[in-house]
mmCIF file of C-alpha atoms (C1' of nucleotides) and ligand atoms in Angstrom:
data_model
loop_
_atom_site.group_PDB
_atom_site.id
_atom_site.type_symbol
_atom_site.label_atom_id
_atom_site.label_comp_id
_atom_site.label_asym_id
_atom_site.label_seq_id
_atom_site.Cartn_x
_atom_site.Cartn_y
_atom_site.Cartn_z
ATOM 1 C CA MET A 19 -59.942 108.714 -23.305
ATOM 2 C CA THR A 20 -59.596 105.294 -23.117
ATOM 3 C CA LYS A 21 -57.100 103.617 -24.906
ATOM 4 C CA MET A 22 -57.801 102.502 -28.234
ATOM 5 C CA HIS A 23 -57.318 98.678 -29.535
ATOM 6 C CA LYS A 24 -57.037 98.144 -32.857
ATOM 7 C CA GLU A 25 -60.147 95.638 -33.354
ATOM 8 C CA ASN A 26 -58.726 92.356 -34.734
ATOM 9 C CA ILE A 27 -61.373 91.174 -37.538
ATOM 10 C CA LEU A 28 -60.910 87.845 -37.915
ATOM 11 C CA SER A 29 -61.224 85.946 -41.822
ATOM 12 C CA LYS A 30 -64.069 84.351 -42.359
ATOM 13 C CA ASN A 31 -61.936 80.607 -41.780
ATOM 14 C CA GLN A 32 -60.076 82.229 -39.239
ATOM 15 C CA GLN A 33 -63.362 83.237 -37.267
ATOM 16 C CA ILE A 34 -65.101 79.424 -37.936
ATOM 17 C CA ILE A 35 -61.827 77.921 -36.333
ATOM 18 C CA PHE A 36 -61.340 80.291 -33.629
ATOM 19 C CA ASN A 37 -65.115 79.473 -32.529
ATOM 20 C CA LEU A 38 -64.415 76.091 -32.900
ATOM 21 C CA ILE A 39 -61.225 76.627 -30.270
ATOM 22 C CA ASN A 40 -63.014 79.112 -27.879
ATOM 23 C CA LYS A 41 -65.436 76.609 -27.163
ATOM 24 C CA SER A 42 -63.687 73.668 -26.885
ATOM 25 C CA SER A 43 -63.012 72.419 -23.281
ATOM 26 C CA GLU A 44 -59.894 70.630 -24.227
ATOM 27 C CA PRO A 45 -56.820 71.672 -26.717
ATOM 28 C CA LEU A 46 -57.716 70.629 -30.196
ATOM 29 C CA LYS A 47 -55.018 69.263 -32.647
ATOM 30 C CA ALA A 48 -54.806 70.634 -36.750
ATOM 31 C CA TYR A 49 -56.778 67.406 -37.552
ATOM 32 C CA THR A 50 -59.628 67.276 -35.373
ATOM 33 C CA ILE A 51 -59.916 70.983 -36.233
ATOM 34 C CA LEU A 52 -60.216 70.078 -39.639
ATOM 35 C CA PHE A 53 -62.740 67.495 -39.626
ATOM 36 C CA ASN A 54 -65.021 69.698 -37.578
ATOM 37 C CA VAL A 55 -64.763 72.589 -39.693
ATOM 38 C CA GLN A 56 -65.462 70.599 -42.841
ATOM 39 C CA LYS A 57 -68.968 70.854 -43.438
ATOM 40 C CA LYS A 58 -68.320 74.797 -43.114
ATOM 41 C CA GLY A 59 -66.565 74.383 -46.339
ATOM 42 C CA ILE A 60 -62.882 74.395 -45.140
ATOM 43 C CA LYS A 61 -62.014 71.182 -46.498
ATOM 44 C CA ALA A 62 -58.005 70.821 -46.698
ATOM 45 C CA PRO A 63 -54.808 71.067 -44.150
ATOM 46 C CA PRO A 64 -53.160 74.464 -45.427
ATOM 47 C CA GLN A 65 -56.668 76.016 -44.776
ATOM 48 C CA VAL A 66 -56.678 74.838 -41.002
ATOM 49 C CA TYR A 67 -52.916 75.708 -40.443
ATOM 50 C CA ARG A 68 -52.976 79.123 -42.333
ATOM 51 C CA ALA A 69 -55.693 80.052 -39.551
ATOM 52 C CA LEU A 70 -53.955 78.779 -37.190
ATOM 53 C CA ASP A 71 -51.112 80.706 -38.000
ATOM 54 C CA LYS A 72 -53.123 84.117 -38.232
ATOM 55 C CA LEU A 73 -54.430 83.216 -34.791
ATOM 56 C CA VAL A 74 -51.617 82.773 -32.805
ATOM 57 C CA GLU A 75 -49.829 85.565 -34.437
ATOM 58 C CA ILE A 76 -52.068 88.073 -32.842
ATOM 59 C CA GLY A 77 -52.642 86.230 -29.750
ATOM 60 C CA LYS A 78 -56.009 84.776 -29.842
ATOM 61 C CA ILE A 79 -54.734 81.093 -29.209
ATOM 62 C CA HIS A 80 -51.798 79.509 -28.207
ATOM 63 C CA LYS A 81 -50.239 76.221 -29.428
ATOM 64 C CA ILE A 82 -49.479 73.773 -26.475
ATOM 65 C CA GLU A 83 -46.115 72.489 -28.101
ATOM 66 C CA SER A 84 -45.715 69.293 -26.442
ATOM 67 C CA LYS A 85 -48.924 68.495 -27.410
ATOM 68 C CA ASN A 86 -49.406 70.013 -30.929
ATOM 69 C CA ALA A 87 -52.562 71.244 -29.975
ATOM 70 C CA PHE A 88 -54.119 74.373 -29.481
ATOM 71 C CA VAL A 89 -56.471 76.355 -27.128
ATOM 72 C CA ALA A 90 -58.015 79.516 -27.020
ATOM 73 C CA CYS A 91 -56.014 82.428 -24.807
ATOM 74 C CA LYS A 92 -58.593 82.999 -21.780
ATOM 75 C CA ASN A 93 -56.148 86.157 -20.908
ATOM 76 C CA SER A 94 -58.668 88.554 -22.637
ATOM 77 C CA ASN A 95 -56.973 91.075 -24.860
ATOM 78 C CA CYS A 96 -53.878 89.114 -23.423
ATOM 79 C CA GLU A 97 -50.761 91.356 -22.697
ATOM 80 C CA ILE A 98 -48.856 88.278 -22.948
ATOM 81 C CA SER A 99 -49.550 86.410 -25.626
ATOM 82 C CA LYS A 100 -45.753 85.860 -26.699
ATOM 83 C CA ALA A 101 -45.597 85.172 -22.687
ATOM 84 C CA THR A 102 -47.162 81.861 -22.082
ATOM 85 C CA VAL A 103 -47.367 79.525 -19.237
ATOM 86 C CA PHE A 104 -49.089 76.298 -19.247
ATOM 87 C CA SER A 105 -50.332 73.283 -16.450
ATOM 88 C CA ILE A 106 -50.730 70.262 -17.784
ATOM 89 C CA CYS A 107 -51.618 67.582 -16.078
ATOM 90 C CA GLU A 108 -49.671 64.043 -16.598
ATOM 91 C CA ASN A 109 -52.979 61.733 -16.368
ATOM 92 C CA CYS A 110 -55.844 63.476 -17.766
ATOM 93 C CA GLU A 111 -53.998 65.749 -20.166
ATOM 94 C CA ILE A 112 -56.633 68.423 -18.968
ATOM 95 C CA ILE A 113 -54.483 72.037 -19.831
ATOM 96 C CA ASP A 114 -54.800 75.524 -18.211
ATOM 97 C CA GLU A 115 -52.958 78.426 -19.346
ATOM 98 C CA VAL A 116 -51.621 79.934 -16.023
ATOM 99 C CA SER A 117 -51.891 83.525 -15.378
ATOM 100 C CA ASP A 118 -49.754 84.917 -13.131
ATOM 101 C CA VAL A 119 -48.278 88.213 -12.908
ATOM 102 C CA LYS A 120 -45.274 87.460 -10.724
ATOM 103 C CA LEU A 121 -44.304 84.712 -12.903
ATOM 104 C CA SER A 122 -44.976 86.344 -16.373
ATOM 105 C CA LYS A 123 -42.676 89.353 -15.205
ATOM 106 C CA TYR A 124 -39.484 87.546 -13.607
ATOM 107 C CA LEU A 125 -39.607 85.662 -16.860
ATOM 108 C CA SER A 126 -39.870 88.414 -18.905
ATOM 109 C CA LYS A 127 -37.543 90.588 -17.169
ATOM 110 C CA PHE A 128 -34.896 87.044 -17.386
ATOM 111 C CA ASN A 129 -31.771 87.566 -19.171
ATOM 112 C CA ASP A 130 -29.335 84.861 -19.759
ATOM 113 C CA LYS A 131 -25.592 84.626 -19.361
ATOM 114 C CA ASN A 132 -24.272 85.678 -22.491
ATOM 115 C CA GLY A 133 -26.542 88.779 -22.929
ATOM 116 C CA MET A 134 -29.078 87.524 -25.000
ATOM 117 C CA LYS A 135 -32.451 89.527 -24.373
ATOM 118 C CA PHE A 136 -35.575 87.562 -24.881
ATOM 119 C CA LYS A 137 -38.878 88.851 -26.766
ATOM 120 C CA ARG A 138 -40.951 85.631 -26.092
ATOM 121 C CA PHE A 139 -41.122 82.656 -23.944
ATOM 122 C CA ASN A 140 -42.873 79.127 -23.803
ATOM 123 C CA LEU A 141 -43.254 77.637 -20.439
ATOM 124 C CA GLU A 142 -45.407 74.407 -20.088
ATOM 125 C CA PHE A 143 -45.772 73.142 -16.426
ATOM 126 C CA PHE A 144 -46.702 69.206 -15.704
ATOM 127 C CA GLY A 145 -47.841 67.253 -13.090
ATOM 128 C CA LEU A 146 -51.004 65.682 -11.557
ATOM 129 C CA CYS A 147 -54.534 67.660 -11.289
ATOM 130 C CA LYS A 148 -56.627 67.568 -8.396
ATOM 131 C CA LYS A 149 -58.567 65.309 -9.784
ATOM 132 C CA CYS A 150 -55.613 62.416 -10.769
ATOM 133 C CA LYS A 151 -54.053 63.474 -7.625
ATOM 134 C CA MET B 8 -17.254 57.854 0.617
ATOM 135 C CA THR B 9 -18.012 59.981 -2.335
ATOM 136 C CA LYS B 10 -21.943 59.464 -3.462
ATOM 137 C CA MET B 11 -22.301 56.602 -5.819
ATOM 138 C CA HIS B 12 -24.132 57.029 -8.618
ATOM 139 C CA LYS B 13 -26.115 54.342 -10.874
ATOM 140 C CA GLU B 14 -24.399 54.486 -13.913
ATOM 141 C CA ASN B 15 -26.566 54.871 -16.886
ATOM 142 C CA ILE B 16 -24.867 51.784 -19.589
ATOM 143 C CA LEU B 17 -26.602 52.759 -22.910
ATOM 144 C CA SER B 18 -26.951 49.935 -25.379
ATOM 145 C CA LYS B 19 -25.774 49.901 -28.808
ATOM 146 C CA ASN B 20 -28.225 51.750 -30.534
ATOM 147 C CA GLN B 21 -29.026 54.283 -27.636
ATOM 148 C CA GLN B 22 -24.802 55.111 -27.393
ATOM 149 C CA ILE B 23 -24.756 55.675 -31.545
ATOM 150 C CA ILE B 24 -27.414 58.250 -31.552
ATOM 151 C CA PHE B 25 -25.867 59.700 -28.017
ATOM 152 C CA ASN B 26 -22.838 60.101 -29.479
ATOM 153 C CA LEU B 27 -23.927 61.426 -32.776
ATOM 154 C CA ILE B 28 -26.196 63.916 -31.044
ATOM 155 C CA ASN B 29 -23.784 64.630 -28.045
ATOM 156 C CA LYS B 30 -20.873 65.357 -30.810
ATOM 157 C CA SER B 31 -23.215 68.201 -32.808
ATOM 158 C CA SER B 32 -23.515 72.122 -32.321
ATOM 159 C CA GLU B 33 -26.771 72.138 -33.190
ATOM 160 C CA PRO B 34 -30.490 70.176 -32.308
ATOM 161 C CA LEU B 35 -30.734 67.189 -34.298
ATOM 162 C CA LYS B 36 -34.285 66.190 -35.572
ATOM 163 C CA ALA B 37 -35.113 62.477 -35.931
ATOM 164 C CA TYR B 38 -34.742 61.717 -39.404
ATOM 165 C CA THR B 39 -31.589 63.590 -39.667
ATOM 166 C CA ILE B 40 -30.392 61.237 -37.223
ATOM 167 C CA LEU B 41 -32.190 58.376 -38.955
ATOM 168 C CA PHE B 42 -30.275 59.122 -42.145
ATOM 169 C CA ASN B 43 -26.753 59.465 -40.119
ATOM 170 C CA VAL B 44 -26.990 56.547 -38.433
ATOM 171 C CA GLN B 45 -27.989 54.404 -41.454
ATOM 172 C CA LYS B 46 -24.204 53.344 -41.822
ATOM 173 C CA LYS B 47 -24.364 51.864 -38.892
ATOM 174 C CA GLY B 48 -27.023 49.533 -39.122
ATOM 175 C CA ILE B 49 -30.158 51.598 -37.643
ATOM 176 C CA LYS B 50 -32.532 51.424 -40.882
ATOM 177 C CA ALA B 51 -36.030 52.361 -39.437
ATOM 178 C CA PRO B 52 -37.839 55.228 -37.150
ATOM 179 C CA PRO B 53 -38.382 53.110 -34.802
ATOM 180 C CA GLN B 54 -35.360 52.365 -33.838
ATOM 181 C CA VAL B 55 -34.283 56.044 -33.637
ATOM 182 C CA TYR B 56 -37.458 56.372 -31.579
ATOM 183 C CA ARG B 57 -36.809 53.981 -29.324
ATOM 184 C CA ALA B 58 -33.801 55.077 -28.038
ATOM 185 C CA LEU B 59 -34.415 58.666 -28.315
ATOM 186 C CA ASP B 60 -36.982 58.413 -26.201
ATOM 187 C CA LYS B 61 -34.968 56.232 -23.368
ATOM 188 C CA LEU B 62 -32.214 59.194 -23.560
ATOM 189 C CA VAL B 63 -35.318 61.478 -22.938
ATOM 190 C CA GLU B 64 -36.157 59.480 -20.075
ATOM 191 C CA ILE B 65 -32.756 59.246 -18.434
ATOM 192 C CA GLY B 66 -31.932 63.032 -18.729
ATOM 193 C CA LYS B 67 -29.183 62.520 -21.755
ATOM 194 C CA ILE B 68 -30.681 64.401 -24.116
ATOM 195 C CA HIS B 69 -33.422 66.842 -24.058
ATOM 196 C CA LYS B 70 -36.086 67.550 -26.712
ATOM 197 C CA ILE B 71 -36.549 71.162 -27.877
ATOM 198 C CA GLU B 72 -40.455 71.147 -28.243
ATOM 199 C CA SER B 73 -41.020 73.914 -30.531
ATOM 200 C CA LYS B 74 -38.469 71.863 -32.871
ATOM 201 C CA ASN B 75 -39.185 68.652 -32.824
ATOM 202 C CA ALA B 76 -35.288 68.355 -32.495
ATOM 203 C CA PHE B 77 -32.593 66.575 -29.932
ATOM 204 C CA VAL B 78 -30.056 68.407 -28.095
ATOM 205 C CA ALA B 79 -27.559 66.438 -25.155
ATOM 206 C CA CYS B 80 -27.871 67.753 -21.582
ATOM 207 C CA LYS B 81 -25.003 70.096 -21.194
ATOM 208 C CA ASN B 82 -25.421 69.680 -17.461
ATOM 209 C CA SER B 83 -23.366 66.602 -17.034
ATOM 210 C CA ASN B 84 -25.103 64.624 -14.258
ATOM 211 C CA CYS B 85 -27.933 66.994 -14.405
ATOM 212 C CA GLU B 86 -30.474 67.059 -11.451
ATOM 213 C CA ILE B 87 -32.899 69.375 -13.544
ATOM 214 C CA SER B 88 -33.363 67.007 -16.432
ATOM 215 C CA LYS B 89 -36.686 67.369 -15.458
ATOM 216 C CA ALA B 90 -36.691 70.822 -15.268
ATOM 217 C CA THR B 91 -35.391 72.419 -18.872
ATOM 218 C CA VAL B 92 -34.850 75.696 -19.740
ATOM 219 C CA PHE B 93 -33.508 76.702 -23.369
ATOM 220 C CA SER B 94 -33.115 79.665 -25.226
ATOM 221 C CA ILE B 95 -33.283 79.888 -28.722
ATOM 222 C CA CYS B 96 -32.116 82.373 -31.631
ATOM 223 C CA GLU B 97 -35.439 82.933 -33.829
ATOM 224 C CA ASN B 98 -32.772 83.925 -36.506
ATOM 225 C CA CYS B 99 -30.143 81.286 -36.551
ATOM 226 C CA GLU B 100 -31.658 79.012 -34.431
ATOM 227 C CA ILE B 101 -28.773 78.287 -31.765
ATOM 228 C CA ILE B 102 -30.248 76.883 -29.090
ATOM 229 C CA ASP B 103 -28.081 76.686 -25.511
ATOM 230 C CA GLU B 104 -29.328 75.179 -22.204
ATOM 231 C CA VAL B 105 -30.063 77.858 -19.834
ATOM 232 C CA SER B 106 -28.233 76.941 -16.279
ATOM 233 C CA ASP B 107 -29.463 78.974 -13.747
ATOM 234 C CA VAL B 108 -29.901 77.913 -10.466
ATOM 235 C CA LYS B 109 -32.142 80.467 -9.146
ATOM 236 C CA LEU B 110 -34.562 80.433 -11.913
ATOM 237 C CA SER B 111 -34.663 76.399 -11.690
ATOM 238 C CA LYS B 112 -35.176 76.692 -8.458
ATOM 239 C CA TYR B 113 -37.798 79.416 -8.593
ATOM 240 C CA LEU B 114 -39.802 77.320 -11.307
ATOM 241 C CA SER B 115 -39.843 74.381 -9.660
ATOM 242 C CA LYS B 116 -41.288 75.762 -6.331
ATOM 243 C CA PHE B 117 -43.839 77.074 -7.910
ATOM 244 C CA ASN B 118 -47.245 76.379 -7.542
ATOM 245 C CA ASP B 119 -50.500 77.308 -9.190
ATOM 246 C CA LYS B 120 -53.947 78.549 -7.743
ATOM 247 C CA ASN B 121 -55.469 75.137 -8.405
ATOM 248 C CA GLY B 122 -53.104 73.545 -6.149
ATOM 249 C CA MET B 123 -51.785 71.766 -8.378
ATOM 250 C CA LYS B 124 -47.791 70.976 -7.966
ATOM 251 C CA PHE B 125 -45.872 70.582 -10.536
ATOM 252 C CA LYS B 126 -42.796 67.374 -10.968
ATOM 253 C CA ARG B 127 -41.554 68.502 -14.311
ATOM 254 C CA PHE B 128 -41.420 71.570 -16.504
ATOM 255 C CA ASN B 129 -39.586 72.862 -19.998
ATOM 256 C CA LEU B 130 -39.028 76.667 -20.425
ATOM 257 C CA GLU B 131 -38.402 77.860 -24.179
ATOM 258 C CA PHE B 132 -37.014 81.310 -24.447
ATOM 259 C CA PHE B 133 -36.934 83.294 -27.711
ATOM 260 C CA GLY B 134 -34.986 85.975 -29.145
ATOM 261 C CA LEU B 135 -31.968 87.172 -31.035
ATOM 262 C CA CYS B 136 -28.181 86.063 -29.811
ATOM 263 C CA LYS B 137 -25.694 88.146 -30.204
ATOM 264 C CA LYS B 138 -24.567 87.743 -33.408
ATOM 265 C CA CYS B 139 -27.975 88.327 -35.132
ATOM 266 C CA LYS B 140 -28.876 91.209 -32.758
ATOM 267 C "C1'" DC C 12 -25.074 27.490 -14.714
ATOM 268 C "C1'" DT C 13 -29.893 28.133 -16.276
ATOM 269 C "C1'" DC C 14 -34.196 29.877 -15.881
ATOM 270 C "C1'" DT C 15 -37.127 34.181 -16.415
ATOM 271 C "C1'" DA C 16 -38.667 38.432 -17.442
ATOM 272 C "C1'" DA C 17 -37.487 43.026 -18.926
ATOM 273 C "C1'" DA C 18 -35.455 45.532 -22.096
ATOM 274 C "C1'" DA C 19 -33.770 46.572 -26.732
ATOM 275 C "C1'" DC C 20 -33.846 44.713 -31.826
ATOM 276 C "C1'" DG C 21 -35.167 44.864 -36.417
ATOM 277 C "C1'" DT C 22 -38.646 45.200 -39.673
ATOM 278 C "C1'" DT C 23 -42.973 46.351 -42.197
ATOM 279 C "C1'" DA C 24 -46.602 49.125 -42.620
ATOM 280 C "C1'" DT C 25 -49.300 52.969 -41.238
ATOM 281 C "C1'" DA C 26 -50.876 57.269 -39.136
ATOM 282 C "C1'" DT C 27 -50.305 61.857 -37.556
ATOM 283 C "C1'" DT C 28 -48.574 66.651 -38.238
ATOM 284 C "C1'" DA C 29 -47.231 70.131 -41.673
ATOM 285 C "C1'" DT C 30 -45.689 72.299 -45.900
ATOM 286 C "C1'" DT C 31 -45.195 73.257 -51.164
ATOM 287 C "C1'" DA C 32 -46.862 75.184 -54.755
ATOM 288 C "C1'" DC C 33 -49.870 77.765 -57.906
ATOM 289 C "C1'" DA C 34 -53.750 79.502 -58.833
ATOM 290 C "C1'" DT C 35 -57.865 82.371 -57.918
ATOM 291 C "C1'" DA C 36 -61.203 85.777 -55.024
ATOM 292 C "C1'" DC C 37 -61.470 89.255 -51.999
ATOM 293 C "C1'" DT C 38 -60.081 93.929 -49.004
ATOM 294 C "C1'" DG C 39 -58.932 98.525 -48.439
ATOM 295 C "C1'" DT C 40 -55.918 102.467 -50.366
ATOM 296 C "C1'" DT C 41 -54.457 105.620 -54.164
ATOM 297 C "C1'" DA D 11 -59.736 101.635 -62.378
ATOM 298 C "C1'" DA D 12 -55.333 99.591 -60.519
ATOM 299 C "C1'" DC D 13 -52.675 98.112 -57.091
ATOM 300 C "C1'" DA D 14 -50.920 96.004 -53.085
ATOM 301 C "C1'" DG D 15 -51.715 92.708 -49.320
ATOM 302 C "C1'" DT D 16 -54.401 88.995 -47.643
ATOM 303 C "C1'" DA D 17 -57.245 85.165 -47.875
ATOM 304 C "C1'" DT D 18 -58.688 81.310 -50.177
ATOM 305 C "C1'" DG D 19 -59.280 76.778 -52.579
ATOM 306 C "C1'" DT D 20 -57.261 72.509 -54.375
ATOM 307 C "C1'" DA D 21 -53.744 68.595 -55.179
ATOM 308 C "C1'" DA D 22 -49.995 67.079 -53.743
ATOM 309 C "C1'" DT D 23 -46.034 65.662 -50.990
ATOM 310 C "C1'" DA D 24 -42.586 66.224 -47.085
ATOM 311 C "C1'" DA D 25 -41.814 65.823 -42.082
ATOM 312 C "C1'" DT D 26 -42.637 63.966 -37.772
ATOM 313 C "C1'" DA D 27 -44.364 59.677 -34.990
ATOM 314 C "C1'" DT D 28 -46.417 54.862 -33.721
ATOM 315 C "C1'" DA D 29 -48.329 50.121 -34.145
ATOM 316 C "C1'" DA D 30 -47.811 45.776 -34.437
ATOM 317 C "C1'" DC D 31 -45.526 41.717 -34.484
ATOM 318 C "C1'" DG D 32 -41.289 38.800 -33.610
ATOM 319 C "C1'" DT D 33 -37.077 37.666 -32.770
ATOM 320 C "C1'" DT D 34 -33.073 38.525 -29.779
ATOM 321 C "C1'" DT D 35 -30.009 39.928 -25.752
ATOM 322 C "C1'" DT D 36 -29.359 41.405 -21.145
ATOM 323 C "C1'" DA D 37 -29.318 41.426 -16.414
ATOM 324 C "C1'" DG D 38 -31.253 39.050 -12.214
ATOM 325 C "C1'" DA D 39 -33.241 35.558 -9.085
ATOM 326 C "C1'" DG D 40 -32.579 31.130 -7.719
HETATM 327 ZN ZN1 ZN E 3 -52.890 83.980 -23.434
HETATM 328 ZN ZN1 ZN E 4 -55.497 65.281 -14.638
HETATM 329 ZN ZN1 ZN E 5 -29.977 69.526 -19.068
HETATM 330 ZN ZN1 ZN E 6 -28.778 84.259 -33.809
#
DNA sequence: CTCTAAAACGTTATATTATTACATACTGTT
DNA sequence: AACAGTATGTAATAATATAACGTTTTAGAG
């Protein structure tokens, strides 16, 4: 018996916005998204932000905090949606989701000196990509 | 002969804003800073943002990206100002700069599969602090 | 000291990112 | 049908950040 996954059925707005982000080759900002979905009837910021919040919550997308931009999760059925690692080129701003099991495990196990146990982390690496080097 | 350090002499606005952040027990947002330094003659956002940019650049403060807030660096003469790690309580929002040499070294050495070499990173851990647990 | 270039400053306006508030509609369950 | 929970639509506004421009101060070179 294979393990069952509860389907995450997206609502109309969530689906529209996820599709846009998912097919984009670069992170999208909220107002870029808004502009691009107005023809589909999504006219106001709260509609976009609500969908984004939900999509982040269920791990379909991630927010690149240093850019205020959103990317689709590339780890399908992502088990590390609350443990994200990105590489960001400081020149061309290309962004990749790093999926390195060792690194993720290392960070997931990390405890600080105050005995604080972490549930979630976000790591953003900056450098120059192959092209820009 | 002790190693010489180039003094980072702060300008007037930089010093005012650094003092405020440095004595604060919590991360400060730009407009909170603005409000608090108006009596000292700093009246407009660009003055605050310029000082913040510079202070970040020289490593005296760090930006907590997920909060759009700024904290003073607690690692005096911080050698890892471009390699920051924070722990953030999701409940009370208390923030600490984690200084764990092993972790910093591990991350500084990390190379991704694309052969991208990183110059800088920012890691934010989220969880519940002792009090809030 | 004088000249110069870079850095810092002051100010106004504006751009960008995100939320509040409230009314309405849809979804699945009892 | 009644209910609770989720999602939607809309207007207004809050919060965060930058552009643009002219002036002043600072730090070094000659
Ligand atoms: Zn992911
Ligand atoms: Zn690049
Ligand atoms: Zn530091
Ligand atoms: Zn706490």
